[in-house]
């Protein structure tokens, strides 16, 4: 490339506007990148409100989709979104999110699949294949170790290499290797001292060299501050592309020799390939008539619902007649989460409408409000009078938008105060709990409920799905893709210092989710993999057959022993030998969902390979089989494994930890300490919140920016969209805040930094 050519192509590395790639003055077609991942949030450029987007289908969110454990269904949902993307002229859908649920409190858990990397990887792979088979790209996000929303743009995830590879990167690895997503979205956070967008180990050593990824790496929106540093480390595209500050600096850095043409060319050619493959101009249109997105959303909502309790066969409801429905969430159904994945969907019937449609006579009382946690005695009193009239009562409750959403974490596992008070006053009479929410919550009142059906955030068809399941028109078959703890202090990373520090040590190491509860023998409320059905299944005839090397075939039979058809999710766990170094007690290594008519029996075969018996050996720099005798356990959940058999695996005899060190030794930039910035060290990488403590100009700007958000969005201060915007202003790096402000000159940022650096 000669100098002129390079200069012309350079803008390819930075977007044009909020959602488009750069056309380099008409030399290339532009790609429209759009959220994702539970439907399309396609926005025009210059739209200020997050929720002002094209109308489209809202599918269940990832936590619900994962509870289906259904690879085919995930592919179907992906396919449907891909087809909608074609109709909307979208080239790349920003998803799926495969980050591991490190804590149930992460505000964005509803957008992620699981606490288990194998399950998350399988779900992500199927989703990507579904979207991309339409010639539409995906963006696998958020790479990597982005496991909290508090300080999501400035925190430094400190994770030892073995934990990183075995837990936090593993789902990304399988998606990259098995589904080749068009792009990988690089997260906001730092990883072991380096900003993810500037983390060469992550973007080059692991993603490119180890996994062989050939697609484009794109920054999360506003995560790239310094293009030269980022491109050198392996980033190809910064998004969005607002203003020219970053590109101008890149040009200067080229002139100064900070970055060479050889370092830039691969990124440019990857961008050219992306544009060539995914530009709208290069694909055929398919008509809307060929698919039925709402039907797919309904199918997914039905499959992702989990029946958590069903005493005395309370469900399905025996007859259609008079019924009490208590809880505002029945009327204002919560079916999706707030933030960048929020879909502008067509109006849908609520639970009350659907019950009436199904032939019920509904007595409804809201009992609480969803726009506040405050207890309303009058609403409670009205609701309580419904109880005891001999009719079945459905209580609709769960997490509201105030509790969870992008940009903020939950503070506790509890349901909102007004719901807890209502439940207390409802007494303990035969209530059916129909619950909603993207993550687990504490259910200390479970013994007051005869049944509990959890709908997650089931997308636009959730109300219909709920009524079909309550009445037995459909049989619940979802299983939990995450553990529901009894209480917060039982959770693996409950002692995190995220409120007060940027330095987040992943001290629990490998013991995340059920790996923690099982290894430390802590009883969960509902274990990983658990879920009831209106029928029962029996497992038998486990057969373990050795193949080449450590390949093993696990075969067994599952029979529907009940009276109605249903689907079972059969799970295979491998129990690790007690090797004298840290390994989880057991790990999910395979699963299959099988549909069975009453009395029907099927043989399931699941193949295990080396990886099922491997640890990440940091000395070798790869996964390696640890020799030993492994127990293969098969059953309906991680805590109910009726079939068991031993098999040997041959590899290396590890006497000590394969990471060669203590797991609590964290690698990376030893001297990084994001908490103690001294005057002289401040830069546009620091958050406006932090800088405002040292700079009066920063303080004024932060106040002003927050006031503008309140004015523009005209919504209550605790509305999820408002909260996300305000958190971004406070916690976002100054560079990102200025770039996305819509016109504040960059000189102001420089002045704030200068002022902060002068302050002693
Ligand atoms: C989110 C991404 C999203 C992007 C574009 C970011 O704030 O973290 O998941 O795709 O915005 O809306």
XYZ file of C-alpha atoms and ligand atoms in Angstrom:
772
model
C 0.000 0.000 0.000
C 1.479 3.383 -0.877
C 1.101 6.266 1.563
C -1.801 7.819 -0.330
C -3.691 4.560 -0.413
C -3.132 4.008 3.285
C -4.417 7.452 4.120
C -7.559 6.852 2.040
C -8.264 3.536 3.720
C -7.446 4.561 7.263
C -11.031 5.639 8.094
C -12.046 1.984 7.704
C -10.654 1.516 11.192
C -13.175 3.913 12.705
C -16.935 3.929 12.199
C -18.963 6.701 10.622
C -21.582 7.764 13.110
C -23.149 5.587 15.730
C -24.017 2.525 13.681
C -22.143 2.544 10.382
C -18.762 1.554 9.106
C -16.864 4.176 7.171
C -17.353 4.454 3.417
C -14.048 6.318 2.945
C -15.697 9.013 0.829
C -17.772 6.612 -1.198
C -15.022 4.068 -1.871
C -16.810 1.302 0.070
C -20.410 0.402 0.874
C -21.315 1.054 4.507
C -22.344 -1.691 6.902
C -25.114 -1.042 9.394
C -24.333 -2.671 12.740
C -27.328 -3.034 15.029
C -28.135 -4.393 18.493
C -28.858 -7.341 19.273
C -29.054 -9.862 20.537
C -32.703 -10.639 21.387
C -34.159 -8.989 18.315
C -33.209 -5.905 16.346
C -32.767 -2.495 17.893
C -32.169 -0.779 14.615
C -31.706 2.956 15.022
C -31.239 5.804 12.627
C -28.127 7.918 13.085
C -28.531 10.898 15.443
C -31.375 9.377 17.452
C -30.698 10.267 21.080
C -33.002 7.921 22.943
C -31.859 4.331 23.355
C -35.422 3.002 23.033
C -36.297 4.920 19.884
C -35.762 2.214 17.289
C -37.530 0.369 14.456
C -40.311 -1.908 15.568
C -39.228 -5.531 15.599
C -39.772 -8.908 17.229
C -38.633 -9.302 20.808
C -37.390 -12.831 21.484
C -36.665 -14.134 24.985
C -33.418 -12.826 26.439
C -30.318 -15.011 26.618
C -30.894 -16.268 30.161
C -34.267 -17.628 29.040
C -32.911 -18.974 25.760
C -30.179 -20.841 27.637
C -32.789 -22.497 29.851
C -34.083 -24.237 26.711
C -30.741 -26.092 26.338
C -31.915 -26.471 22.768
C -29.279 -26.046 20.074
C -31.789 -26.293 17.228
C -34.069 -23.694 18.783
C -31.192 -21.263 19.338
C -30.313 -21.694 15.693
C -33.921 -21.056 14.753
C -34.059 -17.858 16.849
C -30.772 -16.732 15.295
C -32.130 -17.538 11.847
C -35.268 -15.537 12.498
C -33.277 -12.516 13.711
C -30.993 -12.903 10.700
C -34.004 -12.775 8.393
C -35.358 -9.684 10.146
C -31.906 -8.146 9.743
C -32.101 -8.744 6.016
C -35.436 -6.955 5.835
C -34.037 -4.076 7.891
C -30.839 -3.758 5.822
C -28.702 -4.622 8.818
C -25.342 -6.224 8.064
C -24.150 -7.208 11.536
C -26.268 -8.065 14.591
C -24.479 -7.147 17.830
C -24.639 -10.387 19.775
C -24.661 -12.970 21.237
C -23.218 -12.278 24.698
C -21.448 -15.297 26.148
C -19.903 -13.815 29.275
C -19.972 -16.075 32.299
C -22.348 -15.222 35.114
C -19.808 -14.744 37.854
C -22.340 -13.305 40.275
C -26.136 -13.412 40.161
C -26.080 -9.670 40.845
C -24.634 -8.602 37.497
C -27.254 -6.257 36.034
C -26.673 -7.627 32.566
C -26.968 -11.317 33.371
C -30.232 -11.469 31.480
C -28.185 -10.889 28.324
C -25.845 -13.781 29.052
C -26.462 -17.487 28.811
C -24.940 -19.287 31.716
C -22.497 -19.738 34.563
C -21.123 -22.714 32.644
C -18.784 -22.164 29.695
C -19.729 -25.350 27.846
C -23.438 -24.540 27.853
C -22.821 -20.861 27.014
C -20.526 -21.904 24.163
C -23.058 -24.346 22.730
C -25.876 -21.798 22.885
C -23.724 -19.040 21.373
C -22.467 -21.301 18.598
C -25.995 -22.282 17.550
C -27.246 -18.698 17.669
C -24.353 -17.456 15.524
C -24.848 -20.231 12.975
C -28.540 -19.354 12.776
C -27.944 -15.658 12.101
C -24.981 -16.116 9.797
C -26.600 -18.724 7.561
C -28.530 -15.742 6.171
C -25.385 -13.928 5.155
C -25.801 -11.584 8.137
C -22.864 -11.118 10.510
C -22.813 -11.413 14.300
C -20.685 -9.869 17.024
C -19.618 -12.192 19.782
C -19.485 -10.093 22.954
C -18.153 -8.847 25.356
C -14.583 -10.088 25.005
C -13.574 -10.632 27.790
C -14.004 -10.992 31.561
C -16.697 -8.322 31.523
C -18.711 -9.740 34.396
C -20.092 -6.734 36.225
C -21.845 -3.514 35.316
C -20.553 -1.448 38.229
C -17.564 0.483 36.827
C -17.877 -1.578 33.682
C -15.753 0.887 31.718
C -12.933 1.364 34.182
C -12.660 -1.816 36.244
C -9.725 -4.162 35.913
C -10.643 -7.858 35.981
C -7.725 -9.683 37.539
C -8.004 -13.308 36.525
C -5.315 -15.983 36.641
C -4.566 -17.578 33.272
C -5.963 -21.022 34.073
C -9.289 -19.610 35.266
C -9.384 -17.311 32.285
C -8.941 -20.134 29.798
C -11.079 -22.771 31.541
C -13.952 -20.526 32.617
C -14.089 -17.020 31.157
C -12.727 -17.591 27.644
C -13.930 -21.083 26.967
C -17.375 -20.131 25.602
C -15.768 -17.522 23.330
C -13.307 -20.153 22.175
C -15.951 -22.648 21.132
C -18.022 -19.983 19.339
C -14.959 -18.754 17.469
C -13.801 -22.247 16.521
C -17.194 -23.734 15.705
C -19.156 -20.826 14.276
C -16.621 -18.190 13.083
C -18.642 -15.077 13.947
C -18.094 -12.166 11.552
C -16.893 -9.964 14.409
C -15.857 -10.201 18.046
C -16.777 -7.243 20.242
C -14.019 -6.198 22.615
C -15.263 -5.162 26.036
C -14.952 -1.926 28.011
C -13.082 -3.284 31.026
C -9.385 -3.830 31.631
C -8.082 -7.365 31.857
C -5.031 -7.963 34.031
C -3.914 -4.352 33.821
C -4.510 -3.711 30.121
C -7.628 -2.217 28.633
C -9.266 -5.060 26.672
C -9.064 -3.004 23.469
C -5.308 -2.632 24.050
C -4.718 -6.148 25.331
C -2.369 -7.915 22.970
C -2.399 -11.171 24.915
C -6.175 -11.335 24.547
C -6.552 -10.067 21.000
C -3.459 -11.532 19.369
C -1.908 -14.371 21.392
C -5.207 -15.981 22.291
C -7.825 -14.911 19.748
C -5.724 -14.949 16.604
C -2.731 -17.194 17.282
C -4.325 -19.814 19.519
C -7.845 -19.927 18.147
C -7.110 -18.935 14.572
C -9.756 -16.199 14.396
C -9.787 -14.406 11.049
C -12.756 -12.057 11.453
C -12.911 -8.469 12.643
C -12.449 -7.289 16.224
C -14.669 -4.306 16.996
C -14.576 -2.182 20.124
C -17.633 -2.010 22.337
C -19.224 1.399 21.805
C -16.721 3.902 23.129
C -14.206 1.331 24.441
C -11.393 2.456 22.152
C -9.506 5.549 23.244
C -6.229 5.300 21.389
C -6.423 3.822 17.898
C -2.698 3.307 17.462
C -2.360 1.403 20.726
C -5.508 -0.605 20.026
C -4.714 -1.535 16.435
C -1.195 -2.517 17.500
C -2.748 -4.801 20.097
C -5.138 -6.388 17.600
C -8.258 -4.205 17.320
C -9.582 -3.675 13.784
C -12.522 -1.323 14.161
C -13.478 1.316 16.680
C -17.163 2.027 17.132
C -18.799 4.399 17.053
C -16.941 6.834 14.822
C -17.952 10.239 16.107
C -15.663 13.051 15.127
C -12.165 12.839 13.814
C -10.068 13.144 16.980
C -8.999 9.509 17.110
C -8.263 9.245 13.400
C -6.250 12.479 13.405
C -4.208 11.173 16.301
C -3.660 7.889 14.470
C -2.294 9.810 11.485
C 0.124 11.669 13.746
C 1.152 8.398 15.386
C 1.908 6.936 11.954
C 4.044 9.937 11.097
C 5.838 9.653 14.397
C 6.477 5.928 13.843
C 4.412 4.880 16.850
C 2.626 2.419 14.578
C 3.756 1.134 11.195
C 1.888 0.408 8.002
C 2.627 -3.308 8.438
C 0.820 -3.201 11.736
C -2.194 -1.466 10.225
C -2.592 -3.375 6.925
C -4.006 -6.613 8.395
C -6.781 -4.648 10.127
C -7.607 -2.820 6.909
C -7.737 -5.982 4.876
C -9.962 -7.688 7.462
C -12.319 -4.703 7.262
C -12.345 -4.917 3.468
C -13.252 -8.597 3.635
C -16.013 -7.892 6.155
C -17.516 -5.205 3.944
C -17.287 -7.356 0.859
C -19.001 -10.271 2.553
C -21.717 -8.503 4.522
C -22.609 -5.364 2.553
C -26.332 -5.206 1.853
C -25.550 -4.608 -1.810
C -24.035 -8.064 -1.994
C -26.928 -10.105 -0.722
C -30.293 -11.327 -1.885
C -33.430 -10.128 -0.088
C -35.807 -12.673 1.376
C -39.447 -11.789 1.937
C -41.066 -11.590 5.376
C -43.609 -14.259 4.348
C -41.005 -16.990 4.608
C -40.820 -16.965 8.367
C -42.977 -16.298 11.396
C -40.866 -14.491 14.010
C -43.644 -14.180 16.582
C -44.228 -17.931 16.444
C -40.524 -18.543 17.002
C -40.560 -16.090 19.927
C -43.481 -18.053 21.415
C -41.757 -21.386 20.901
C -38.653 -20.073 22.645
C -40.652 -18.598 25.545
C -42.406 -21.936 26.058
C -39.146 -23.879 26.012
C -37.222 -21.520 28.277
C -39.739 -21.434 31.132
C -38.659 -23.456 34.158
C -41.065 -25.177 36.528
C -39.294 -24.826 39.871
C -41.895 -26.215 42.243
C -45.140 -28.133 41.789
C -46.477 -29.604 45.040
C -49.313 -32.078 44.765
C -49.547 -31.597 41.014
C -50.965 -28.084 41.501
C -50.088 -27.305 37.925
C -51.404 -27.589 35.333
C -54.624 -25.889 36.441
C -57.389 -28.473 36.485
C -60.275 -26.410 35.190
C -61.018 -23.079 33.571
C -63.195 -20.970 35.814
C -62.789 -18.126 38.259
C -59.224 -17.275 39.162
C -57.457 -14.620 41.258
C -54.491 -12.871 39.762
C -52.383 -10.699 42.060
C -49.400 -8.602 41.071
C -48.802 -5.671 38.734
C -46.428 -7.777 36.642
C -49.504 -9.670 35.370
C -50.716 -6.429 33.801
C -47.380 -4.779 33.051
C -45.581 -7.936 32.020
C -41.807 -7.711 32.108
C -40.554 -9.555 29.068
C -37.214 -7.929 28.276
C -34.379 -6.029 29.917
C -33.250 -2.437 29.687
C -30.265 -1.065 27.787
C -28.776 -1.694 24.384
C -30.769 -4.904 23.886
C -34.116 -3.182 24.447
C -36.519 -3.894 21.584
C -39.267 -1.572 20.415
C -41.921 -4.186 20.018
C -45.559 -4.271 18.944
C -48.108 -4.133 21.814
C -48.841 -7.618 23.170
C -51.574 -9.101 25.379
C -50.732 -9.420 29.073
C -51.316 -12.332 31.464
C -54.833 -11.172 32.324
C -55.793 -10.881 28.636
C -54.377 -14.311 27.872
C -56.124 -15.953 30.837
C -59.426 -14.449 29.712
C -58.748 -15.609 26.184
C -58.196 -19.114 27.548
C -61.630 -19.075 29.210
C -60.875 -17.865 32.756
C -62.852 -15.322 34.691
C -60.139 -13.165 36.210
C -60.248 -11.255 39.482
C -57.241 -8.955 39.374
C -55.531 -6.814 41.992
C -52.134 -5.190 41.318
C -50.902 -5.414 44.959
C -47.754 -3.361 44.240
C -46.339 -0.927 41.713
C -43.442 -1.627 39.383
C -42.129 1.936 39.151
C -41.242 2.064 42.833
C -40.226 -0.296 45.608
C -42.357 1.602 48.105
C -45.020 -0.385 49.913
C -48.565 0.706 49.109
C -50.838 -0.431 51.950
C -54.032 0.268 50.032
C -52.937 -1.922 47.112
C -51.939 -4.698 49.512
C -55.252 -4.531 51.378
C -57.182 -4.760 48.111
C -55.126 -7.764 46.949
C -55.404 -9.650 50.232
C -59.202 -9.585 50.131
C -59.093 -11.755 46.995
C -57.379 -14.592 48.848
C -59.489 -17.202 50.556
C -62.478 -17.108 48.230
C -61.800 -20.694 47.231
C -60.402 -19.871 43.825
C -56.863 -20.611 42.725
C -54.561 -17.621 43.096
C -51.717 -16.759 40.792
C -49.189 -14.329 42.193
C -47.182 -12.585 39.467
C -43.918 -11.227 40.796
C -40.213 -10.984 40.191
C -37.496 -8.551 39.291
C -38.554 -5.220 37.872
C -36.620 -2.844 35.621
C -35.548 -0.930 38.707
C -33.672 -3.998 39.905
C -31.717 -5.139 36.869
C -30.530 -3.627 33.621
C -27.497 -2.658 31.581
C -25.140 -0.234 33.277
C -25.951 -1.076 36.901
C -25.748 -4.127 39.152
C -28.272 -5.372 41.631
C -27.499 -4.556 45.243
C -29.103 -7.657 46.734
C -30.803 -10.905 45.809
C -34.108 -9.752 47.246
C -37.301 -8.996 45.419
C -38.509 -5.393 45.719
C -39.722 -4.479 49.183
C -43.331 -3.879 48.065
C -43.603 -7.409 46.682
C -42.084 -8.968 49.807
C -44.533 -7.134 52.026
C -47.443 -8.218 49.854
C -46.332 -11.863 49.934
C -46.009 -11.691 53.722
C -49.560 -10.367 54.010
C -50.977 -12.849 51.507
C -50.396 -15.610 54.067
C -49.563 -19.157 53.104
C -52.492 -20.359 51.090
C -52.152 -22.372 47.919
C -50.591 -19.667 45.809
C -49.086 -20.317 42.385
C -46.054 -18.125 41.853
C -45.619 -17.025 38.250
C -42.290 -15.265 38.216
C -40.354 -12.996 35.874
C -36.808 -11.664 35.818
C -33.484 -12.123 34.083
C -31.554 -13.566 37.023
C -32.074 -15.604 40.166
C -33.526 -13.957 43.260
C -33.980 -15.110 46.837
C -37.233 -16.955 47.523
C -37.374 -17.193 51.346
C -41.157 -17.498 50.999
C -41.026 -20.591 48.774
C -42.807 -22.717 51.378
C -45.830 -20.418 51.022
C -46.125 -21.230 47.341
C -47.637 -24.451 46.070
C -46.002 -24.036 42.688
C -43.471 -21.765 41.018
C -43.127 -21.303 37.277
C -40.295 -19.004 36.219
C -40.733 -17.317 32.844
C -37.417 -15.388 32.854
C -37.645 -12.445 30.442
C -39.535 -14.449 27.872
C -39.885 -11.955 25.030
C -43.031 -10.557 23.428
C -44.962 -13.860 23.548
C -44.290 -14.535 27.224
C -47.876 -13.995 28.418
C -49.297 -16.464 25.944
C -46.542 -18.949 26.785
C -47.224 -18.600 30.520
C -50.928 -19.319 30.117
C -50.276 -22.273 27.819
C -47.965 -23.717 30.463
C -50.268 -22.965 33.410
C -53.152 -24.719 31.693
C -51.149 -27.680 30.439
C -51.602 -26.794 26.798
C -47.815 -27.003 26.822
C -45.523 -28.954 29.143
C -42.668 -27.041 30.826
C -39.295 -28.450 29.855
C -36.729 -25.698 30.583
C -33.899 -26.256 33.038
C -31.800 -23.733 34.879
C -28.618 -22.633 33.157
C -27.514 -21.065 36.456
C -27.673 -21.898 40.139
C -30.283 -20.190 42.305
C -28.585 -19.574 45.655
C -30.394 -19.518 48.987
C -28.707 -16.290 50.036
C -26.131 -13.828 48.793
C -23.442 -14.901 51.250
C -23.495 -18.355 49.619
C -22.440 -16.968 46.239
C -18.833 -17.359 45.070
C -17.892 -13.717 44.545
C -20.070 -12.098 47.194
C -17.133 -10.333 48.841
C -16.285 -8.337 45.765
C -15.126 -4.794 46.362
C -16.587 -3.493 43.131
C -18.384 -0.550 44.728
C -15.167 0.934 46.035
C -12.401 -0.290 43.781
C -11.495 -0.704 40.147
C -9.251 -3.656 40.910
C -11.458 -6.745 40.818
C -9.661 -9.915 41.901
C -11.357 -13.108 40.738
C -10.285 -14.830 43.930
C -12.782 -17.657 43.664
C -10.798 -18.760 40.602
C -12.333 -21.754 38.845
C -15.095 -22.219 41.369
C -17.861 -20.279 39.677
C -21.555 -21.237 39.716
C -22.296 -24.896 40.436
C -18.550 -25.625 40.491
C -18.492 -23.570 43.697
C -21.653 -24.994 45.303
C -20.769 -28.617 44.493
C -17.093 -28.471 45.407
C -17.740 -26.640 48.674
C -20.907 -28.613 49.411
C -23.221 -25.622 49.725
C -26.886 -26.401 49.187
C -28.446 -24.172 46.551
C -32.108 -23.242 46.441
C -32.385 -24.695 42.940
C -29.326 -26.348 41.424
C -27.847 -25.832 37.986
C -29.626 -27.970 35.396
C -32.778 -28.312 37.492
C -36.341 -28.041 36.181
C -39.566 -30.013 36.626
C -42.101 -31.202 34.081
C -45.716 -32.404 34.096
C -44.381 -35.830 33.250
C -41.514 -37.895 34.686
C -38.460 -39.423 33.075
C -36.431 -42.496 33.919
C -32.769 -43.031 33.139
C -31.156 -46.451 32.570
C -28.438 -48.530 30.917
C -25.353 -46.353 31.041
C -22.694 -47.664 28.689
C -19.235 -46.145 28.397
C -17.248 -47.079 25.314
C -13.623 -46.180 24.662
C -12.692 -44.762 21.274
C -9.441 -43.378 19.873
C -7.220 -41.765 22.500
C -9.414 -40.355 25.205
C -12.568 -40.248 23.088
C -15.456 -41.832 24.952
C -18.981 -42.611 23.946
C -21.524 -42.169 26.732
C -24.756 -43.930 25.909
C -27.886 -44.313 28.043
C -31.635 -44.582 27.808
C -34.301 -42.077 28.825
C -37.976 -43.077 29.097
C -41.042 -40.921 29.522
C -42.642 -42.673 32.485
C -45.583 -40.282 32.787
C -48.865 -39.798 31.030
C -48.205 -36.819 28.769
C -45.633 -35.988 26.095
C -42.630 -33.959 27.171
C -39.016 -33.055 26.494
C -36.165 -34.004 28.806
C -32.742 -32.371 28.995
C -30.307 -35.156 29.838
C -26.990 -33.955 31.221
C -23.544 -35.559 31.344
C -21.101 -34.404 34.021
C -17.537 -35.547 34.512
C -16.342 -35.825 38.103
C -12.682 -34.970 38.352
C -10.277 -37.187 40.294
C -8.972 -35.819 43.556
C -5.568 -34.796 42.242
C -4.365 -32.659 45.071
C -4.798 -29.435 43.109
C -7.808 -27.277 42.475
C -10.400 -28.763 40.181
C -14.136 -28.433 40.356
C -15.883 -31.479 41.756
C -17.792 -32.026 38.535
C -18.223 -30.247 35.230
C -20.873 -30.314 32.527
C -19.390 -31.965 29.446
C -22.411 -32.874 27.345
C -26.204 -32.704 27.117
C -29.040 -33.624 24.821
C -32.658 -32.559 24.703
C -35.007 -35.325 23.716
C -38.767 -35.296 23.089
C -40.669 -38.374 24.261
C -44.279 -39.507 24.085
C -45.705 -41.314 27.137
C -44.021 -44.701 27.509
C -41.501 -43.902 24.771
C -37.819 -44.595 25.341
C -34.817 -43.351 23.384
C -31.118 -44.082 23.498
C -28.944 -40.999 23.763
C -25.318 -40.997 22.713
C -22.938 -38.247 23.737
C -19.309 -38.124 22.648
C -16.621 -36.877 25.006
C -13.171 -35.926 23.803
C -9.867 -34.832 25.360
C -11.265 -31.529 26.517
C -13.632 -33.297 28.933
C -10.619 -34.512 30.935
C -8.319 -31.543 30.432
C -6.967 -28.678 32.427
C -5.308 -25.578 31.012
C -1.588 -26.107 31.472
C -0.031 -22.661 31.589
C 3.473 -24.081 31.091
C 2.482 -25.793 27.853
C 0.165 -22.914 26.944
C -2.679 -25.281 26.026
C -5.317 -27.617 27.363
C -3.907 -30.981 28.334
C -5.455 -34.201 29.626
C -4.783 -34.843 33.314
C -4.351 -38.608 33.787
C -6.691 -40.229 36.234
C -9.910 -42.071 36.843
C -12.943 -39.996 36.044
C -16.523 -40.663 37.055
C -19.124 -40.086 34.345
C -22.462 -39.035 35.835
C -25.702 -38.776 33.895
C -29.058 -37.422 34.960
C -31.698 -34.714 34.945
C -29.741 -32.050 36.896
C -26.329 -31.322 38.392
C -27.577 -32.626 41.750
C -29.537 -35.638 40.541
C -27.292 -38.020 38.677
C -28.654 -41.566 38.840
C -26.274 -43.138 36.291
C -22.602 -43.354 37.167
C -19.561 -45.142 35.787
C -15.767 -44.809 35.948
C -13.379 -44.435 33.040
C -9.662 -43.719 32.875
C -8.090 -40.924 30.879
C -4.480 -40.820 29.868
C -2.409 -37.691 29.641
C 0.000 -36.056 32.037
C 0.367 -37.017 35.679
C -0.030 -33.686 37.384
C 1.152 -33.710 40.962
C 0.675 -30.010 41.443
C -1.441 -27.327 39.902
C -0.993 -27.236 36.112
C -0.812 -23.478 36.235
C 2.564 -24.066 37.871
C 1.682 -21.613 40.602
C -0.944 -20.891 43.131
C -4.241 -20.055 41.451
C -4.350 -16.817 43.357
C -1.341 -15.433 41.559
C -2.580 -12.980 39.005
C -0.642 -12.250 35.912
C -0.568 -9.221 33.704
C 0.710 -5.763 34.326
C 2.101 -6.105 37.829
C 2.275 -2.424 38.618
C -1.162 -1.417 37.374
C -3.267 0.102 40.087
C -6.311 1.845 38.744
C -7.402 2.968 42.187
C -4.542 5.253 43.054
C -4.011 7.706 40.258
C -1.701 10.509 41.269
C -1.808 14.077 39.980
C 0.245 14.034 36.813
C -1.099 10.608 35.824
C -4.668 11.592 34.912
C -5.717 11.220 31.302
C -8.836 10.899 29.144
C -8.853 7.212 30.169
C -10.085 8.199 33.646
C -13.769 8.448 34.314
C -15.510 11.778 34.473
C -16.705 10.818 37.961
C -13.120 10.431 39.113
C -11.830 13.500 37.315
C -14.652 15.618 38.667
C -13.189 15.144 42.161
C -10.019 16.871 40.997
C -11.295 19.302 38.414
C -13.957 21.964 38.872
C -14.522 22.010 35.123
C -15.050 18.237 35.241
C -17.523 18.625 38.079
C -19.499 21.260 36.194
C -19.482 19.184 33.044
C -20.698 16.067 34.803
C -23.556 17.935 36.453
C -24.504 19.541 33.172
C -24.356 16.306 31.202
C -26.575 14.512 33.730
C -29.032 17.400 33.674
C -29.165 17.209 29.870
C -29.916 13.464 30.064
C -32.839 14.153 32.409
C -34.106 16.892 30.099
C -33.777 14.958 26.832
C -35.178 11.648 28.054
C -37.948 13.203 30.161
C -38.301 10.087 32.312
C -37.976 9.374 36.045
C -34.407 9.281 37.341
C -34.640 5.572 38.129
C -35.851 4.621 34.666
C -33.431 2.007 33.222
C -32.614 4.106 30.165
C -31.853 7.125 32.347
C -29.815 5.077 34.813
C -27.696 3.580 32.045
C -27.010 7.007 30.519
C -26.107 8.542 33.890
C -23.814 5.636 34.815
C -22.038 6.046 31.473
C -21.466 9.736 32.166
C -20.089 9.073 35.649
C -18.143 5.895 34.981
C -17.280 6.176 31.327
C -13.768 7.298 30.405
C -13.730 11.033 29.727
C -12.826 10.358 26.101
C -15.952 8.268 25.595
C -18.220 10.795 27.309
C -16.945 13.677 25.170
C -17.074 11.686 21.930
C -20.651 10.615 22.541
C -21.827 13.976 23.872
C -22.926 15.135 20.465
C -20.783 18.224 20.120
C -18.720 19.142 23.201
C -15.294 20.146 21.823
C -12.475 17.738 22.662
C -10.491 20.662 24.033
C -12.746 20.566 27.098
C -11.509 17.046 27.848
C -7.929 18.179 27.590
C -8.655 21.116 29.909
C -10.291 18.847 32.525
C -7.314 16.510 32.493
C -4.899 19.434 32.754
C -6.791 20.800 35.747
C -6.889 17.398 37.503
C -3.178 16.944 37.005
C -2.387 20.319 38.575
C -4.344 19.512 41.740
C -2.178 18.284 44.604
C -23.061 -2.345 24.888
C -23.017 -3.303 23.713
C -23.850 -2.767 22.594
C -23.331 -1.392 22.208
C -24.111 -0.743 21.089
C -22.692 -0.921 24.468
O -22.928 -0.027 25.507
O -22.183 -2.780 25.887
O -23.464 -4.566 24.114
O -23.840 -3.650 21.513
O -23.421 -0.533 23.338
O -25.375 -0.366 21.507
